[in-house]
mmCIF file of C-alpha atoms and ligand atoms in Angstrom:
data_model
loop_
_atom_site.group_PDB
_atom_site.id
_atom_site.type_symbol
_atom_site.label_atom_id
_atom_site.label_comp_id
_atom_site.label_asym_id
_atom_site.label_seq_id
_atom_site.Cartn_x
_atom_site.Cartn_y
_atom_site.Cartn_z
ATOM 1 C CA UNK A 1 -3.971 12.175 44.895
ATOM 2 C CA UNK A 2 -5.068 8.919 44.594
ATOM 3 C CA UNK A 3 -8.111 7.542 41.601
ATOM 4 C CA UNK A 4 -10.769 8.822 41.281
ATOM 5 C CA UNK A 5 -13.642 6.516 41.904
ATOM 6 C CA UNK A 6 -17.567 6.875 40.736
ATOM 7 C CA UNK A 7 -19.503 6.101 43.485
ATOM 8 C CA UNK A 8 -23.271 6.571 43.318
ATOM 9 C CA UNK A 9 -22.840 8.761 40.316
ATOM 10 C CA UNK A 10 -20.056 11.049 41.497
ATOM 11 C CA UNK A 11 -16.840 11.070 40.987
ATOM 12 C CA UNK A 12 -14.348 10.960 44.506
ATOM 13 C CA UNK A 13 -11.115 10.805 45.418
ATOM 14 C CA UNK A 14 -10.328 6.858 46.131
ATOM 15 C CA UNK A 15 -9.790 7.824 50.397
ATOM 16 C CA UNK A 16 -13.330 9.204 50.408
ATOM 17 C CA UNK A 17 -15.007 5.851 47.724
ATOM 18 C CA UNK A 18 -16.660 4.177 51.071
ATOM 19 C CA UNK A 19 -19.633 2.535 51.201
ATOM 20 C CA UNK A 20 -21.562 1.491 54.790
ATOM 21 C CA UNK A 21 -20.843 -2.022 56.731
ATOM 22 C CA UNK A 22 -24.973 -2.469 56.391
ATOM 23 C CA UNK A 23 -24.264 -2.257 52.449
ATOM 24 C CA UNK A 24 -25.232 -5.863 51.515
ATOM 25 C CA UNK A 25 -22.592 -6.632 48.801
ATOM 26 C CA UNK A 26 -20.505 -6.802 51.405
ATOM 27 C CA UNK A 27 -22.557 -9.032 54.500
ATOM 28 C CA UNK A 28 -24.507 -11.310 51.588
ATOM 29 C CA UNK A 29 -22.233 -10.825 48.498
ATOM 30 C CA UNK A 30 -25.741 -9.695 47.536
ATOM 31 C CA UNK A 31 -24.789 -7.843 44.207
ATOM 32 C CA UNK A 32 -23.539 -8.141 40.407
ATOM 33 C CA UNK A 33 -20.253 -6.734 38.719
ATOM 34 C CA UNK A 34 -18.340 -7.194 35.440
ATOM 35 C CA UNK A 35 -14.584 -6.958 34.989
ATOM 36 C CA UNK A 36 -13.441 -4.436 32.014
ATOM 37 C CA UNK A 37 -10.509 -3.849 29.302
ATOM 38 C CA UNK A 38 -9.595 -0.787 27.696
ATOM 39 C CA UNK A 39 -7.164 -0.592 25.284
ATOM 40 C CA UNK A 40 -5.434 2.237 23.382
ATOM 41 C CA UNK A 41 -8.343 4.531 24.141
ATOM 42 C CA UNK A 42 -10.902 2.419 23.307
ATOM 43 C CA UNK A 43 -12.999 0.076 25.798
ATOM 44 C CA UNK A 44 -13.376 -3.719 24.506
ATOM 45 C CA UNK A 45 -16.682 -4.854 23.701
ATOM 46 C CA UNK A 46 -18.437 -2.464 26.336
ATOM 47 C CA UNK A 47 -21.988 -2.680 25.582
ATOM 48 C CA UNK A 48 -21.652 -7.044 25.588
ATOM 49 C CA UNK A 49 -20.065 -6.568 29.542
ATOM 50 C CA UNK A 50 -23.034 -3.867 30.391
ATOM 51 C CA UNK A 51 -25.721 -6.398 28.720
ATOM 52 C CA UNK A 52 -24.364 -9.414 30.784
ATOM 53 C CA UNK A 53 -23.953 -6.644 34.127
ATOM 54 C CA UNK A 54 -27.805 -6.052 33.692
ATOM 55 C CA UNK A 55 -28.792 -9.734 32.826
ATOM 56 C CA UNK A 56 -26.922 -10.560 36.175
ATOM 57 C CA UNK A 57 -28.663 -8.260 38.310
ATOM 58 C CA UNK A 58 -32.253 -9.058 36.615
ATOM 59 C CA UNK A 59 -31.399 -12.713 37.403
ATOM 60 C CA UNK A 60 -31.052 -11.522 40.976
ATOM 61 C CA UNK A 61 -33.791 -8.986 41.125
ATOM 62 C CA UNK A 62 -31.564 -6.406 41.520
ATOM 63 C CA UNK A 63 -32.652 -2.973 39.683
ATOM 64 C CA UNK A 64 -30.026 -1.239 38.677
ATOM 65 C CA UNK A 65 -30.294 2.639 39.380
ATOM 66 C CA UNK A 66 -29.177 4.268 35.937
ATOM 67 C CA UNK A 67 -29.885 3.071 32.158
ATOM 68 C CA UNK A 68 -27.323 0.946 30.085
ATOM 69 C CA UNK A 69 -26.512 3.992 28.222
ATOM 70 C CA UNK A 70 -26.120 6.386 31.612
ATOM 71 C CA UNK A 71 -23.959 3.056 32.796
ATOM 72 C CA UNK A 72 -21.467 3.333 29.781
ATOM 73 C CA UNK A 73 -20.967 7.127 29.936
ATOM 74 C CA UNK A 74 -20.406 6.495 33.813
ATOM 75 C CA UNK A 75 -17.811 4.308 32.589
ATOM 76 C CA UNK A 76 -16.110 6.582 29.891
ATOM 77 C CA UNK A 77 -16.509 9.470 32.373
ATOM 78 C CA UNK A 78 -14.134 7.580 35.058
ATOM 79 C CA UNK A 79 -11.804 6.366 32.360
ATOM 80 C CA UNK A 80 -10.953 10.447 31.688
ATOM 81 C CA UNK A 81 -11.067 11.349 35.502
ATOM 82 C CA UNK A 82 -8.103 8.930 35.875
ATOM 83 C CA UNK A 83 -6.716 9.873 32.291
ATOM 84 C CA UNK A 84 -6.763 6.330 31.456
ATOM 85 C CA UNK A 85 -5.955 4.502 27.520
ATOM 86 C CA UNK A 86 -5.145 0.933 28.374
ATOM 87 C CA UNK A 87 -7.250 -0.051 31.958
ATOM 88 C CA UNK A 88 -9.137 -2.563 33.318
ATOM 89 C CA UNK A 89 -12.748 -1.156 35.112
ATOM 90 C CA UNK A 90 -14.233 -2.757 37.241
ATOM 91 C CA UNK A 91 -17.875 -2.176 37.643
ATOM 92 C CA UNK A 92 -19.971 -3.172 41.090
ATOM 93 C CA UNK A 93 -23.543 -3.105 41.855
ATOM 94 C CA UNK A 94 -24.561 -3.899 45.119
ATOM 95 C CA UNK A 95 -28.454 -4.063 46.765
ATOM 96 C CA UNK A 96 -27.404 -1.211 48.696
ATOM 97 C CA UNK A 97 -27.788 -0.592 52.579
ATOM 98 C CA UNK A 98 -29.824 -2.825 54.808
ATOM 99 C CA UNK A 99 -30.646 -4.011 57.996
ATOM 100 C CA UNK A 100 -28.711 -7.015 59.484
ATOM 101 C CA UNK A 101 -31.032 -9.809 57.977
ATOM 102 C CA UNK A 102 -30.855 -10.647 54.278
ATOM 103 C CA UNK A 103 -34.032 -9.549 53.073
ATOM 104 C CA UNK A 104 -33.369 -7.193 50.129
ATOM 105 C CA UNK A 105 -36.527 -5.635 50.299
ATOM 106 C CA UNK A 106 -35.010 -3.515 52.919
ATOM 107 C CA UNK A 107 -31.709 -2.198 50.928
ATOM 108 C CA UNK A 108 -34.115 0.720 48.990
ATOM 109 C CA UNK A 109 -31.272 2.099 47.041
ATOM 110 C CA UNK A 110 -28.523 -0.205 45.244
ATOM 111 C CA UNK A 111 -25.091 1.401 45.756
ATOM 112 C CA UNK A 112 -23.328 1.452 42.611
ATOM 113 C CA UNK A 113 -19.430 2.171 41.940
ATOM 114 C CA UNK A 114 -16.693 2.121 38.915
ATOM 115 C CA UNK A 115 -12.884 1.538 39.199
ATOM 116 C CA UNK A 116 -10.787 2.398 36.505
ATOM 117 C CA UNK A 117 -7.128 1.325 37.238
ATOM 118 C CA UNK A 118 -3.797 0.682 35.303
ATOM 119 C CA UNK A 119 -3.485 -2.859 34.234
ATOM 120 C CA UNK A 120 -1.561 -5.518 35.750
ATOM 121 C CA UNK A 121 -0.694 -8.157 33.336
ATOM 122 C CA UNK A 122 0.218 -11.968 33.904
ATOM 123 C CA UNK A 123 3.999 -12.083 33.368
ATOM 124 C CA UNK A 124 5.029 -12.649 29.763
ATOM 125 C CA UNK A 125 6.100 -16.405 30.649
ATOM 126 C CA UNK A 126 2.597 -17.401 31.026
ATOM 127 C CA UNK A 127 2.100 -16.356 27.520
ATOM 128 C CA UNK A 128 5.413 -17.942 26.152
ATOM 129 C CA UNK A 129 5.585 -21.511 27.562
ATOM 130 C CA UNK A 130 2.184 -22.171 29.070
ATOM 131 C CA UNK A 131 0.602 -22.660 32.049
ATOM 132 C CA UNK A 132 0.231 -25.827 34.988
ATOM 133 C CA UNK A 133 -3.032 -26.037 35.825
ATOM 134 C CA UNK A 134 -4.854 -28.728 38.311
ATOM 135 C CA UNK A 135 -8.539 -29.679 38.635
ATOM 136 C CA UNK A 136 -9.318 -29.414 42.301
ATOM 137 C CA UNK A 137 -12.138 -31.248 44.010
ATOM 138 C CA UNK A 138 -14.345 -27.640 44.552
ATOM 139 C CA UNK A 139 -17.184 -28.270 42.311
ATOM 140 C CA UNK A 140 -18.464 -24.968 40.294
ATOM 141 C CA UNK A 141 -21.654 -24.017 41.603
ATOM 142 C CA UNK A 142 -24.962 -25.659 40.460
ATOM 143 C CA UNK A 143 -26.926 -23.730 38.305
ATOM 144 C CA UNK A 144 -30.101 -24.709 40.289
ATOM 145 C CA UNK A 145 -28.687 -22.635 43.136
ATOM 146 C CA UNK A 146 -26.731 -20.188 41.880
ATOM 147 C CA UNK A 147 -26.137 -20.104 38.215
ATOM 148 C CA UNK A 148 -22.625 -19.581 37.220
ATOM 149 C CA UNK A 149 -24.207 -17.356 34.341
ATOM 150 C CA UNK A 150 -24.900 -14.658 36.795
ATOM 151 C CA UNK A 151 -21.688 -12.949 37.270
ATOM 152 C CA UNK A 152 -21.981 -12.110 41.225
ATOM 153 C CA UNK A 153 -20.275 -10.734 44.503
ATOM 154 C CA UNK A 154 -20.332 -14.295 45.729
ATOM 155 C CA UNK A 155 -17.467 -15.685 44.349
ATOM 156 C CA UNK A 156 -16.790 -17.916 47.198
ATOM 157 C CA UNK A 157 -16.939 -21.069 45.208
ATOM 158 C CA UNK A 158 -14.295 -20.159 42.728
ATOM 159 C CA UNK A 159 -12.153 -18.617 45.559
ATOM 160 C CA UNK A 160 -12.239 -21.952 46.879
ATOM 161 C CA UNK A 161 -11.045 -23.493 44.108
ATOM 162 C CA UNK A 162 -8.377 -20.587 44.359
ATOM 163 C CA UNK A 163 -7.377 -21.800 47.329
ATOM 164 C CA UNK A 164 -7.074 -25.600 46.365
ATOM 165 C CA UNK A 165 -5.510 -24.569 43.354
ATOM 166 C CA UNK A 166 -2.639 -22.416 45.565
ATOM 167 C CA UNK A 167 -2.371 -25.482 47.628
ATOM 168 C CA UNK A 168 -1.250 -27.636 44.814
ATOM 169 C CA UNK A 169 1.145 -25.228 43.865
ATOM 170 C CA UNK A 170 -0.601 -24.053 40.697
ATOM 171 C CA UNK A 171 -1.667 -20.387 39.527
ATOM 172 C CA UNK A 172 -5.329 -21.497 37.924
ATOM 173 C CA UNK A 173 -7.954 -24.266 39.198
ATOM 174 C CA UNK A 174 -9.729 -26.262 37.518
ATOM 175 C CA UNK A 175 -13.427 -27.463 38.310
ATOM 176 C CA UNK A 176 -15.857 -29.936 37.122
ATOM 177 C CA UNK A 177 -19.925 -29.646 37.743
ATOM 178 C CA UNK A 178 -21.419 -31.662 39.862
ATOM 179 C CA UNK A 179 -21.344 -34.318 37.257
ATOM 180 C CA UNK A 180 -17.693 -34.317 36.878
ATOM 181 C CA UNK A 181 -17.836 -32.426 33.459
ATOM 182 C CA UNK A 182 -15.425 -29.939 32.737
ATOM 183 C CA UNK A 183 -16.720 -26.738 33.903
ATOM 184 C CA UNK A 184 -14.204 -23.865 33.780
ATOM 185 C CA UNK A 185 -11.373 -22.367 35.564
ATOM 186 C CA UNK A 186 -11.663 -19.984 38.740
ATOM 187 C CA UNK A 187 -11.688 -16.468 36.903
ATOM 188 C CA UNK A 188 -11.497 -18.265 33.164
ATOM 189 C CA UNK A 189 -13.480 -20.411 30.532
ATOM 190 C CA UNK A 190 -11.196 -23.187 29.105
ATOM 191 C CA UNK A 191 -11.106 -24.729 25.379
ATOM 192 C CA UNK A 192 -9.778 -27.744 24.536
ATOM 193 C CA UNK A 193 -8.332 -28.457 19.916
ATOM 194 C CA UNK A 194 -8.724 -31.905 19.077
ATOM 195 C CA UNK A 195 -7.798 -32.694 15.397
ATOM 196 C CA UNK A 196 -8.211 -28.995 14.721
ATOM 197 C CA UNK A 197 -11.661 -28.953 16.534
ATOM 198 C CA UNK A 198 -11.864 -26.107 19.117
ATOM 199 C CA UNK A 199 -14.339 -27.048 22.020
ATOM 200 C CA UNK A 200 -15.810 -25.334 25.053
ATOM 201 C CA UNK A 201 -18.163 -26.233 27.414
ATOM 202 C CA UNK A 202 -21.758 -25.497 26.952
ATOM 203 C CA UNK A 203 -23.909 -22.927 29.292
ATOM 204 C CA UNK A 204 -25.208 -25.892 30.484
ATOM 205 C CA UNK A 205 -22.496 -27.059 32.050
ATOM 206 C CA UNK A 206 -22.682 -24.113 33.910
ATOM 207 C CA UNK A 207 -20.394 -21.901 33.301
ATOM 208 C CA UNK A 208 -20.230 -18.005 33.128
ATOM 209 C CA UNK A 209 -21.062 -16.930 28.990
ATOM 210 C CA UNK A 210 -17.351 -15.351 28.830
ATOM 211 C CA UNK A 211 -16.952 -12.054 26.867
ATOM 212 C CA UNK A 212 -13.656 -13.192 25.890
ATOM 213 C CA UNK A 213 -14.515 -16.920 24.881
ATOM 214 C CA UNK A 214 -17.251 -15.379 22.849
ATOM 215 C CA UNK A 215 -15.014 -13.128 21.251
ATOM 216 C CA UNK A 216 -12.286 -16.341 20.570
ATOM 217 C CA UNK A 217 -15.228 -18.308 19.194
ATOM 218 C CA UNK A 218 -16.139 -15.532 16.542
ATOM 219 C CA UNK A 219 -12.644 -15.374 15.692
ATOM 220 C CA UNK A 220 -12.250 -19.285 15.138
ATOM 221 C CA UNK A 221 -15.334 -19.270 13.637
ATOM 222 C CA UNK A 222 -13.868 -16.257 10.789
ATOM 223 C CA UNK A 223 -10.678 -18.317 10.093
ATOM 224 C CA UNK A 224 -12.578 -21.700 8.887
ATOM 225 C CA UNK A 225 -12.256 -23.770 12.158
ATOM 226 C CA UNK A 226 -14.710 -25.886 13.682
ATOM 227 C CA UNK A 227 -16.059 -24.807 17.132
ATOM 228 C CA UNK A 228 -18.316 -26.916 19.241
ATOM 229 C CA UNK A 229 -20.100 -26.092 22.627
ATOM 230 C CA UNK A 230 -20.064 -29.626 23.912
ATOM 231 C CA UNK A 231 -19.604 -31.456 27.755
ATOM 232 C CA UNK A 232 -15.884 -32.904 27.914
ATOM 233 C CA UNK A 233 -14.421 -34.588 31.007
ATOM 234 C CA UNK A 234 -10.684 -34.097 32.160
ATOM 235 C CA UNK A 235 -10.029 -37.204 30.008
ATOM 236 C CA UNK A 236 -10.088 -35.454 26.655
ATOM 237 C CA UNK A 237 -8.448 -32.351 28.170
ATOM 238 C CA UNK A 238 -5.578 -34.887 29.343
ATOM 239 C CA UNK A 239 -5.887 -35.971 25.587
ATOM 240 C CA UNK A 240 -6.166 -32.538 23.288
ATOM 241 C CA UNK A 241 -3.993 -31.480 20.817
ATOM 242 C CA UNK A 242 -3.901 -28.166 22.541
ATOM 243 C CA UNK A 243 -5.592 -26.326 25.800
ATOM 244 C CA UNK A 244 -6.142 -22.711 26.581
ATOM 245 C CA UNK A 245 -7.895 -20.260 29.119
ATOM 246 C CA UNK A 246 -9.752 -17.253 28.228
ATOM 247 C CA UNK A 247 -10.577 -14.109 30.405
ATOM 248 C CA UNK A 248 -11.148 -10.630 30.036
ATOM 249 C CA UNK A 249 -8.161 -9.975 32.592
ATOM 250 C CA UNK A 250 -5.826 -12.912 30.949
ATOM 251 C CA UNK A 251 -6.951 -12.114 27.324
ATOM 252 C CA UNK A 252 -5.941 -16.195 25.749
ATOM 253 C CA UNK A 253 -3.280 -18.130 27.917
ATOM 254 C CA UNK A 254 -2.163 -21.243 26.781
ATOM 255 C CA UNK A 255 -2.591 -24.192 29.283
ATOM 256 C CA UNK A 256 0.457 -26.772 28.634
ATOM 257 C CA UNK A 257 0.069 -28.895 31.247
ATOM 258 C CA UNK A 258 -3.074 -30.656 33.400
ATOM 259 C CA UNK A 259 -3.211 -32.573 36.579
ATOM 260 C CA UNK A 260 0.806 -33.760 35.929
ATOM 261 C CA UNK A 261 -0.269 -34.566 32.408
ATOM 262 C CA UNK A 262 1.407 -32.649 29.321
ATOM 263 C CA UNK A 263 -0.860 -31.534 26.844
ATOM 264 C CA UNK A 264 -0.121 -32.026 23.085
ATOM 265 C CA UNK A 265 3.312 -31.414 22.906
ATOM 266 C CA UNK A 266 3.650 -29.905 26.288
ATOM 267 C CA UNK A 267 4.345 -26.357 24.185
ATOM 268 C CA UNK A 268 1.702 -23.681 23.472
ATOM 269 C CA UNK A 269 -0.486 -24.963 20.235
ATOM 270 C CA UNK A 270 -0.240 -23.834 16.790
ATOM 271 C CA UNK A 271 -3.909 -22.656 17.108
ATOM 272 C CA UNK A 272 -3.821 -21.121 20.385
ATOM 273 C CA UNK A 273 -0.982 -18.976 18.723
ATOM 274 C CA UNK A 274 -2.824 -17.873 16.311
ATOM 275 C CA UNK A 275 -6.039 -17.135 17.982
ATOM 276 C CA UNK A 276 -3.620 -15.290 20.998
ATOM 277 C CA UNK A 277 -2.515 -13.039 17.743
ATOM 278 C CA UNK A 278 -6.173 -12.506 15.829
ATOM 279 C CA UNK A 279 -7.137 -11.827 19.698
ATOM 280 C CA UNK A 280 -4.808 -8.931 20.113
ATOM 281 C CA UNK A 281 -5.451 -7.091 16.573
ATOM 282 C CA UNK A 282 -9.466 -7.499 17.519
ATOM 283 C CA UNK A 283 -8.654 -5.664 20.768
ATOM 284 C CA UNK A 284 -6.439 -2.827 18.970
ATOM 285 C CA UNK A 285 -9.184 -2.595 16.014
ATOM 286 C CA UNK A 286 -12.919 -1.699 17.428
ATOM 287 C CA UNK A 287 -14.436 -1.062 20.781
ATOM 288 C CA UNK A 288 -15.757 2.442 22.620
ATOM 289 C CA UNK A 289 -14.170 5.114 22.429
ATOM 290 C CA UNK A 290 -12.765 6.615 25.722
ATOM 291 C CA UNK A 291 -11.748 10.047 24.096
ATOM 292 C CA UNK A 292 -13.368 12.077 21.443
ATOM 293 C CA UNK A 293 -10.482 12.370 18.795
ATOM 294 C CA UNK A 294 -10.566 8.663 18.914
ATOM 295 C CA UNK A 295 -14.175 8.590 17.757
ATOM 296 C CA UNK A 296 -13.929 8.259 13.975
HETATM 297 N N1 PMP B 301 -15.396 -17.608 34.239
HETATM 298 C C1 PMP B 301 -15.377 -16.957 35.410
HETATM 299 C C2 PMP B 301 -15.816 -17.660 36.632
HETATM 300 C C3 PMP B 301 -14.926 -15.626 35.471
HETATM 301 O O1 PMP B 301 -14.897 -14.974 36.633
HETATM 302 C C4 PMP B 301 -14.486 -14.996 34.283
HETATM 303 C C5 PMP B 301 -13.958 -13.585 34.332
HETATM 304 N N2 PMP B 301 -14.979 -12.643 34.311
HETATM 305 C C6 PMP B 301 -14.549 -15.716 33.083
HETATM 306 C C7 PMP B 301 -15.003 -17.019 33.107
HETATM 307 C C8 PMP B 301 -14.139 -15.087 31.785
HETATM 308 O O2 PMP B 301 -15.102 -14.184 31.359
HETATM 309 P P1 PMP B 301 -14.742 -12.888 30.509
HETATM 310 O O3 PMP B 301 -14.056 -13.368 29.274
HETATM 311 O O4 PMP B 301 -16.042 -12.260 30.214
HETATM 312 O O5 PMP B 301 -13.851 -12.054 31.347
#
């Protein structure tokens, strides 16, 4: 037997989890998701992913057919189906089922699934000695047309940063907005330390609000150090003390080297280090619990 998959509010094997070729996530990429971590039983800042799921799909129009609350217990619900502890969930809501043309006031019912899957992790090498990234010449989306704040099915742009990236031999992309700020990475937000000063780009550079870069700022933030939402260009990147990447799926990764450049001393940073090892007790410590002898 293969996962079991909530689709539409019931749970089904994963051979039977089909949805319709007229389902408009998949002709438009018309729909919203969020990408999930559990760990050790408990799910990592759940409600902050359901809040930006719904903000996505009100920035779209898109009404989502169950509460925030029904949403999370959906969640839980698959997480025990599968017998799941340490996961990643991946939650999709589409406009549902239309005709051929794009206008979603024909899809009347939003199709809505959850995935709850074992973990693959980024080999342990990434973590040790860094990673080679390269900024490619895909820019990120404008937020006039589609906002990178709305986390959607259309993730063309960043796939074709992917796909530059791949080309130039590296595992991550980097991309600038349209003014040639830094922006963020394909699937990750980026922070640069410059005399002990950790910066990220501002929404405004348009950027998706990351779960996890939130979570690294509060951190910093705890242990004294400076943060600063603030437009950079690839120069001071080239120039930091210390670069890193931060996504739900790759937690913190260190970033070592840029566009042929080495960064600080071409090894992971003292900070990063630290913040990679607040990061992971914060992940043991709080979030949802999946099982009920877990709740206290
Ligand atoms: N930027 C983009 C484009 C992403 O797809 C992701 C992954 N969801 C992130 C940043 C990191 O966000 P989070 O920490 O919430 O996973």
């Amino acid at each position: 037997m293969g996962l079991r998959i909530l689709l539409n509010g019931k749970l089904v094997d994963e051979k039977d989890a089909k949805i319709s070729v007229f389902d408009h996530g998949l002709l438009y990429g018309d729909g919203v998701f969020e990408g999930i971590r559990a760990y050790n039983g408990r799910v990592f800042r759940l409600k902050e992913h359901i809040q930006r799921l719904y903000d996505s799909a009100n920035a779209i129009m898109l009404k989502i057919p169950v509460s925030q609350e029904k949403m999370i217990s959906e969640i839980l619900r698959t997480l025990r189906a599968n017998s799941l502890k340490d996961a990643y969930i991946r939650v999709v809501v589409t406009r549902g089922v239309g005709d051929l043309g794009l206008d979603p006031v024909k899809c009347p019912k939003p199709t809505y699934f959850i995935i709850a899957d074992k973990i693959i992790l980024y080999p342990k090498e990434f973590y040790e000695k860094g990673l080679k990234i390269a900024t490619v010449s895909v820019r990120r989306n404008i937020p006039e047309a589609i906002n990178p704040r709305i986390k959607s099915l259309n993730y063309l742009n960043n796939i074709l940063a992917k796909i530059e990236g791949r080309q130039r031999g590296v595992v991550e992309a980097l991309m600038l907005n349209r003014d040639g700020y830094v922006a963020e990475c394909t699937g990750d937000n980026i922070f640069i330390v410059k005399n002990e000063v950790i910066i990220t780009p501002p929404f405004s550079a348009g950027v998706l609000e990351g779960i996890t870069q939130n979570a690294v700022i509060e951190i910093a933030k705890k242990f004294g150090f400076k943060v600063k939402r603030e437009l950079f260009t690839r120069y001071c990147v080239f120039t930091a003390d210390e670069c890193f990447l931060t996504g739900t799926a790759a937690e913190i990764i260190p970033v070592v080297e840029v566009d042929g450049r080495q960064i600080g001393d071409g090894k992971p940073g003292k900070i990063t280090k630290k913040l990679i090892n607040e990061f992971r007790k914060l992940t043991k410590r709080g979030g949802t619990p999946i099982y009920k002898k877990l709740a206290s």
